[in-house]
mmCIF file of C-alpha atoms in Angstrom:
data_model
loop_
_atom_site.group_PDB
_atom_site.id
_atom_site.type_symbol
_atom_site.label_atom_id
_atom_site.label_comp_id
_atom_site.label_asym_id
_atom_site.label_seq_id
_atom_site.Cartn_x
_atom_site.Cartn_y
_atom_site.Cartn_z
ATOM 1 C CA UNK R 18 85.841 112.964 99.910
ATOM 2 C CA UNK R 19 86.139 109.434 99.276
ATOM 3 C CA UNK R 20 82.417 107.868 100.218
ATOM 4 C CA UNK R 21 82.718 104.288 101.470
ATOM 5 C CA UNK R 22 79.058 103.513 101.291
ATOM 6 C CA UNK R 23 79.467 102.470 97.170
ATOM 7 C CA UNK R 24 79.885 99.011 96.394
ATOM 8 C CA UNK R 25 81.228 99.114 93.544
ATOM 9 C CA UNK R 26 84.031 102.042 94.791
ATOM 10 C CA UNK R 27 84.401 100.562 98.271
ATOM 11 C CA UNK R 28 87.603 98.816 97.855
ATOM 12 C CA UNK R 29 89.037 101.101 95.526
ATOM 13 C CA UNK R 30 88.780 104.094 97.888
ATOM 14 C CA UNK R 31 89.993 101.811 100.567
ATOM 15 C CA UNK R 32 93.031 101.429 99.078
ATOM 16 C CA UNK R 33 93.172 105.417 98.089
ATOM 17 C CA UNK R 34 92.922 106.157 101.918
ATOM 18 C CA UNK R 35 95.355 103.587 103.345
ATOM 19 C CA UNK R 36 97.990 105.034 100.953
ATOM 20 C CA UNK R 37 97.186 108.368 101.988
ATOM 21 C CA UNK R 38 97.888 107.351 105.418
ATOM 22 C CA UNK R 39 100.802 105.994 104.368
ATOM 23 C CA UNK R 40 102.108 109.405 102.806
ATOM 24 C CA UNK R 41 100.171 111.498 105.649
ATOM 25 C CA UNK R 42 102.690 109.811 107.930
ATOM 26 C CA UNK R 43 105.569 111.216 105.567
ATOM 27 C CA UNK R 44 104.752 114.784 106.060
ATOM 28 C CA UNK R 45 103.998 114.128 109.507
ATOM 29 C CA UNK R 46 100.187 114.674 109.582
ATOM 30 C CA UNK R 47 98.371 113.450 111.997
ATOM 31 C CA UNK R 48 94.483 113.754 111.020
ATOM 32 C CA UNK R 49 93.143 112.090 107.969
ATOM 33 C CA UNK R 50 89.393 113.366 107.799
ATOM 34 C CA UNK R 51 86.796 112.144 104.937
ATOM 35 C CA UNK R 52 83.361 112.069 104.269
ATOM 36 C CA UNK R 53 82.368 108.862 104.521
ATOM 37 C CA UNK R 54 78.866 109.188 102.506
ATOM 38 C CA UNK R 55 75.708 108.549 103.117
ATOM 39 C CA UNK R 56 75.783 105.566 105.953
ATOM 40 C CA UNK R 57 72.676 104.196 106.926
ATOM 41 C CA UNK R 58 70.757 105.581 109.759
ATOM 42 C CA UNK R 59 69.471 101.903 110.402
ATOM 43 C CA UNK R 60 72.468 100.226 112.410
ATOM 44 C CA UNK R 61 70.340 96.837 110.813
ATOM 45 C CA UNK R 62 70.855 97.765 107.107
ATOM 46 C CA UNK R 63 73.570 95.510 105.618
ATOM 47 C CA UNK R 64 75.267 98.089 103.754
ATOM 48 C CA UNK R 65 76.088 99.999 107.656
ATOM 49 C CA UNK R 66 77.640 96.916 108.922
ATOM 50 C CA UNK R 67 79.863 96.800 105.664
ATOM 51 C CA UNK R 68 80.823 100.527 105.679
ATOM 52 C CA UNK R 69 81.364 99.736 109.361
ATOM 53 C CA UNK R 70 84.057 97.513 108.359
ATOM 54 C CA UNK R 71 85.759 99.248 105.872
ATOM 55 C CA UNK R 72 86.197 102.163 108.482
ATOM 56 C CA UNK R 73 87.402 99.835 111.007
ATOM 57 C CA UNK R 74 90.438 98.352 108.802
ATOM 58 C CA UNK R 75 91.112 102.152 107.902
ATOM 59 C CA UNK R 76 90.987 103.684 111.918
ATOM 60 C CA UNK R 77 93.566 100.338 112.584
ATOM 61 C CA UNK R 78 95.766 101.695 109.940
ATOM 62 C CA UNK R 79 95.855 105.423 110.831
ATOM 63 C CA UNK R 80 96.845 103.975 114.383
ATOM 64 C CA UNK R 81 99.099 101.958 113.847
ATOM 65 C CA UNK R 82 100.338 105.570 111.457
ATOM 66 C CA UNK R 83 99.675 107.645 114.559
ATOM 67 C CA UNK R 84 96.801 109.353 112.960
ATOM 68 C CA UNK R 85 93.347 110.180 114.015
ATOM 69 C CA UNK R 86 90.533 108.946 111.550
ATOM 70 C CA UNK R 87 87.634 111.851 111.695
ATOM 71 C CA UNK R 88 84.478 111.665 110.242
ATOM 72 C CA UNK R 89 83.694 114.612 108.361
ATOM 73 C CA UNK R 90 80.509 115.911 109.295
ATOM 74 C CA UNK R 91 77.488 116.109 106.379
ATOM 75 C CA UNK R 92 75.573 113.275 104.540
ATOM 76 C CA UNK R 93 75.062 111.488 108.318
ATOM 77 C CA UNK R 94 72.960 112.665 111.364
ATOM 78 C CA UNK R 95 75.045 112.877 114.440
ATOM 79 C CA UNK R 96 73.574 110.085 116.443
ATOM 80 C CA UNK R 97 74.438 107.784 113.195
ATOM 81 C CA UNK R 98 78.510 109.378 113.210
ATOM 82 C CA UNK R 99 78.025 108.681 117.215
ATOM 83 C CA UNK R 100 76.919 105.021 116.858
ATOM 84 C CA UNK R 101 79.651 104.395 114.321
ATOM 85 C CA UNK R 102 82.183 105.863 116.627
ATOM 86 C CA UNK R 103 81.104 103.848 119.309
ATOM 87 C CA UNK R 104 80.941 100.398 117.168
ATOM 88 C CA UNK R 105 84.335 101.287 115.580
ATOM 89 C CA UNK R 106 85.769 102.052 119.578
ATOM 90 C CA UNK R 107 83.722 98.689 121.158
ATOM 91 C CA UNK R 108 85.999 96.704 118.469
ATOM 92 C CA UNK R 109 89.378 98.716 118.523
ATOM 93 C CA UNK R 110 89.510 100.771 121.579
ATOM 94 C CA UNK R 111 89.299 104.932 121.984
ATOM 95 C CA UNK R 112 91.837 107.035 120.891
ATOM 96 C CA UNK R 113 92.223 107.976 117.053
ATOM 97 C CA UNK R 114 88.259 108.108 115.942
ATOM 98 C CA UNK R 115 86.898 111.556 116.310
ATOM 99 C CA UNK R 116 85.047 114.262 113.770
ATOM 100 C CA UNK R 117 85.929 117.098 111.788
ATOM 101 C CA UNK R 118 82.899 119.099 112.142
ATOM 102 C CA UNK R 119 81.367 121.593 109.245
ATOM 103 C CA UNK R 120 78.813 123.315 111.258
ATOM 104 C CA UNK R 121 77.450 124.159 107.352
ATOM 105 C CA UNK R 122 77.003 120.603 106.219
ATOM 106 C CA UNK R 123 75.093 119.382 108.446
ATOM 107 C CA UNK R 124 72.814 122.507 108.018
ATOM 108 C CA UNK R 125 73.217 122.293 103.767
ATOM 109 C CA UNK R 126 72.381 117.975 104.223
ATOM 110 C CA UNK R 127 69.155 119.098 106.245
ATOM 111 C CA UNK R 128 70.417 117.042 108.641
ATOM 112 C CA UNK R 129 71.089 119.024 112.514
ATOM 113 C CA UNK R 130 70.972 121.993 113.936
ATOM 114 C CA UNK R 131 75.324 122.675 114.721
ATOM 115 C CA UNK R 132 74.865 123.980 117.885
ATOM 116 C CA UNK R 133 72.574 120.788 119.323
ATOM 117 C CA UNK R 134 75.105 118.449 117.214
ATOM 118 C CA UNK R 135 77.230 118.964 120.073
ATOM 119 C CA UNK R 136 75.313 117.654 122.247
ATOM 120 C CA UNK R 137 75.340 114.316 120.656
ATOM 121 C CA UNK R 138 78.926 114.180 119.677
ATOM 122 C CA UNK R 139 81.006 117.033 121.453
ATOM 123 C CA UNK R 140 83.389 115.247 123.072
ATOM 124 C CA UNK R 141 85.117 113.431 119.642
ATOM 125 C CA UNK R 142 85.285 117.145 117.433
ATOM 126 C CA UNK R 143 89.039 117.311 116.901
ATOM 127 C CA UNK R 144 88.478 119.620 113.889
ATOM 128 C CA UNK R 145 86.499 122.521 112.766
ATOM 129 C CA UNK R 146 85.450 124.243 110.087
ATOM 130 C CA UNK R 147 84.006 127.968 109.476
ATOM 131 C CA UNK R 148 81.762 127.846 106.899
ATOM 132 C CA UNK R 149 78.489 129.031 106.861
ATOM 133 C CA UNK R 150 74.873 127.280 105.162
ATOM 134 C CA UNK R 151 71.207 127.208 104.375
ATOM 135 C CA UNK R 152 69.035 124.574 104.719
ATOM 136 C CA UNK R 153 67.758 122.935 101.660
ATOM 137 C CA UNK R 154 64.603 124.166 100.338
ATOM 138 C CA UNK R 155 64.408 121.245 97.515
ATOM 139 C CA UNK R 156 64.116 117.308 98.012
ATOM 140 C CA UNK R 157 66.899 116.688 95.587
ATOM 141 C CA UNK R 158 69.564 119.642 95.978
ATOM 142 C CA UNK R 159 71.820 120.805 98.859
ATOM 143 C CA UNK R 160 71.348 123.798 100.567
ATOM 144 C CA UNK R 161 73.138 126.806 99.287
ATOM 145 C CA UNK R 162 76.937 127.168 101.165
ATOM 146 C CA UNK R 163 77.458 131.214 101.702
ATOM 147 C CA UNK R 164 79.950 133.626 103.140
ATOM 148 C CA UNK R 165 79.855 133.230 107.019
ATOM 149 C CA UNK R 166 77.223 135.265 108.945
ATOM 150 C CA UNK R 167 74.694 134.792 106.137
ATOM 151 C CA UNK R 168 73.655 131.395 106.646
ATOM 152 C CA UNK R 169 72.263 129.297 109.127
ATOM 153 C CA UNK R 170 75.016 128.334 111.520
ATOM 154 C CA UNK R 171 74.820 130.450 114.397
ATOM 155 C CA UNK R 172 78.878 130.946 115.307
ATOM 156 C CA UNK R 173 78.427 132.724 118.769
ATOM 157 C CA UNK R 174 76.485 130.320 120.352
ATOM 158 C CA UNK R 175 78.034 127.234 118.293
ATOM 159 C CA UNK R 176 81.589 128.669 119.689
ATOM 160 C CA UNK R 177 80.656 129.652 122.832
ATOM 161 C CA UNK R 178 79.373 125.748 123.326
ATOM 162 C CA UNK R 179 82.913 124.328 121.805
ATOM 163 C CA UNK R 180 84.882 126.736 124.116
ATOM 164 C CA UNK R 181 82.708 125.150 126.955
ATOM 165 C CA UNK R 182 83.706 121.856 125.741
ATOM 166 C CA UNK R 183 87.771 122.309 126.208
ATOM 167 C CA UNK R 184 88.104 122.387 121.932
ATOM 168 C CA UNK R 185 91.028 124.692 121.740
ATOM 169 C CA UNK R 186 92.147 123.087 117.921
ATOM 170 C CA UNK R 187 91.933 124.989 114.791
ATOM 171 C CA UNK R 188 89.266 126.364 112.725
ATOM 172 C CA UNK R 189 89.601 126.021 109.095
ATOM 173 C CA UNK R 190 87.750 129.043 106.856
ATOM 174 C CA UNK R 191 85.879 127.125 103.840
ATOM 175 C CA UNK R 192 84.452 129.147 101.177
ATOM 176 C CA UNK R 193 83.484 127.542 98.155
ATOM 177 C CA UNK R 194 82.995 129.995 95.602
ATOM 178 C CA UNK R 195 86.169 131.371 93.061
ATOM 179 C CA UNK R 196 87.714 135.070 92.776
ATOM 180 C CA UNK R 197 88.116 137.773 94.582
ATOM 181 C CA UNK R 198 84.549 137.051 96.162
ATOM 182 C CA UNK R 199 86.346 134.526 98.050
ATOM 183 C CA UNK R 200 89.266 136.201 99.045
ATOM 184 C CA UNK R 201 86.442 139.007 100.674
ATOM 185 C CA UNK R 202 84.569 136.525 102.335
ATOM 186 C CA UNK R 203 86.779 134.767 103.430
ATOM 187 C CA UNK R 204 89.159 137.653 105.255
ATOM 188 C CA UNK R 205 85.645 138.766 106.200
ATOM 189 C CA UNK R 206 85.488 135.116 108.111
ATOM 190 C CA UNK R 207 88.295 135.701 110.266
ATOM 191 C CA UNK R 208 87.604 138.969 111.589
ATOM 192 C CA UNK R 209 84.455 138.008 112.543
ATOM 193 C CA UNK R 210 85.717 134.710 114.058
ATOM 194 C CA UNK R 211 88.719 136.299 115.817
ATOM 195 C CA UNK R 212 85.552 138.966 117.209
ATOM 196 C CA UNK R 213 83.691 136.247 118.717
ATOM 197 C CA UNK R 214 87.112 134.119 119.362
ATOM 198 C CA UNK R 215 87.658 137.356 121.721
ATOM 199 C CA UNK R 216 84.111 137.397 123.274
ATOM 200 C CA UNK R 217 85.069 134.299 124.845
ATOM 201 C CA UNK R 218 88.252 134.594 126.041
#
């Protein structure tokens, strides 16, 4: 979770990335996901253009790595991840930009619906994540992340529209909690995944 949007950080966390890259490549890994922060929505801002470059110089080193970069889904609105994509692929080419999506995030951010998120940006998810959210109910906090089938994110339909898309990659259970909570919730998470997996099938 290194943002780019800082100043102060930028070129710091650059430099954290494009080793990890580097060492990704070691162990044969092939997606390097981050959140990049909170990137303007106004493609006009200064600071977008700046973040935009600092992604650029990082998607030309996870190519020239054999790596995708993906944009992990939650401080942005999908039509800003889509225009970034776009800009990043008008200047390199297609091929190794793409998002990890967390259906929760973008719920827990206040900023999409999952299921219409799709819509916008289907075509570049190369990564998933099964976690579940609520919306925030308070200007300044994030909604509340919770065991899967309790929040927001409505899996059948949001799977049911990735199947429909041709995504046949993983999907990575997140719970964010400690203990043996966790351990419940989240071998709760794969039964019911592996349920609606099967609905489709």
């Amino acid at each position: 979770t290194l943002g780019l949007v800082p100043t102060d950080y930028r070129v710091e966390r650059m430099k954290m990335i494009l080793e990890g890259s580097d060492f990704a490549k070691k162990i044969h890994v092939t997606d390097l996901a981050t959140h990049v922060g909170f990137m303007p929505e106004n493609p006009y801002d200064p600071k977008y253009e700046e973040v935009l470059v600092a992604c650029k110089t990082i998607v030309a080193k996870c190519k020239e790595n054999g790596q995708n970069f993906l944009f992990e889904t939650g401080p942005e609105t999908p039509v800003t991840l889509k225009r970034a994509i776009q800009d990043i692929e008008k200047a390199l080419g297609k091929g190794n930009v793409g998002i990890n999506l967390d259906p929760a995030n973008l719920i827990m951010y206040g900023k999409a619906n999952p299921v219409d998120s799709l819509d916008v940006f289907g075509k570049y998810v190369r990564g998933v994540h099964g976690k579940d959210g609520l919306y925030p109910t308070d200007g300044r906090e994030l909604g509340d992340e919770v065991a899967l089938g309790e929040g927001k994110v409505n899996f059948p339909v949001f799977l049911k529209k990735l199947h429909e898309l041709g995504y046949d990659g993983d999907i990575t259970i997140e719970r964010e909690i400690t203990g043996e909570q966790q351990k419940k919730d989240i071998q709760m998470a794969n039964k019911r995944l592996d349920e609606i997996i099967s609905g489709l099938e």
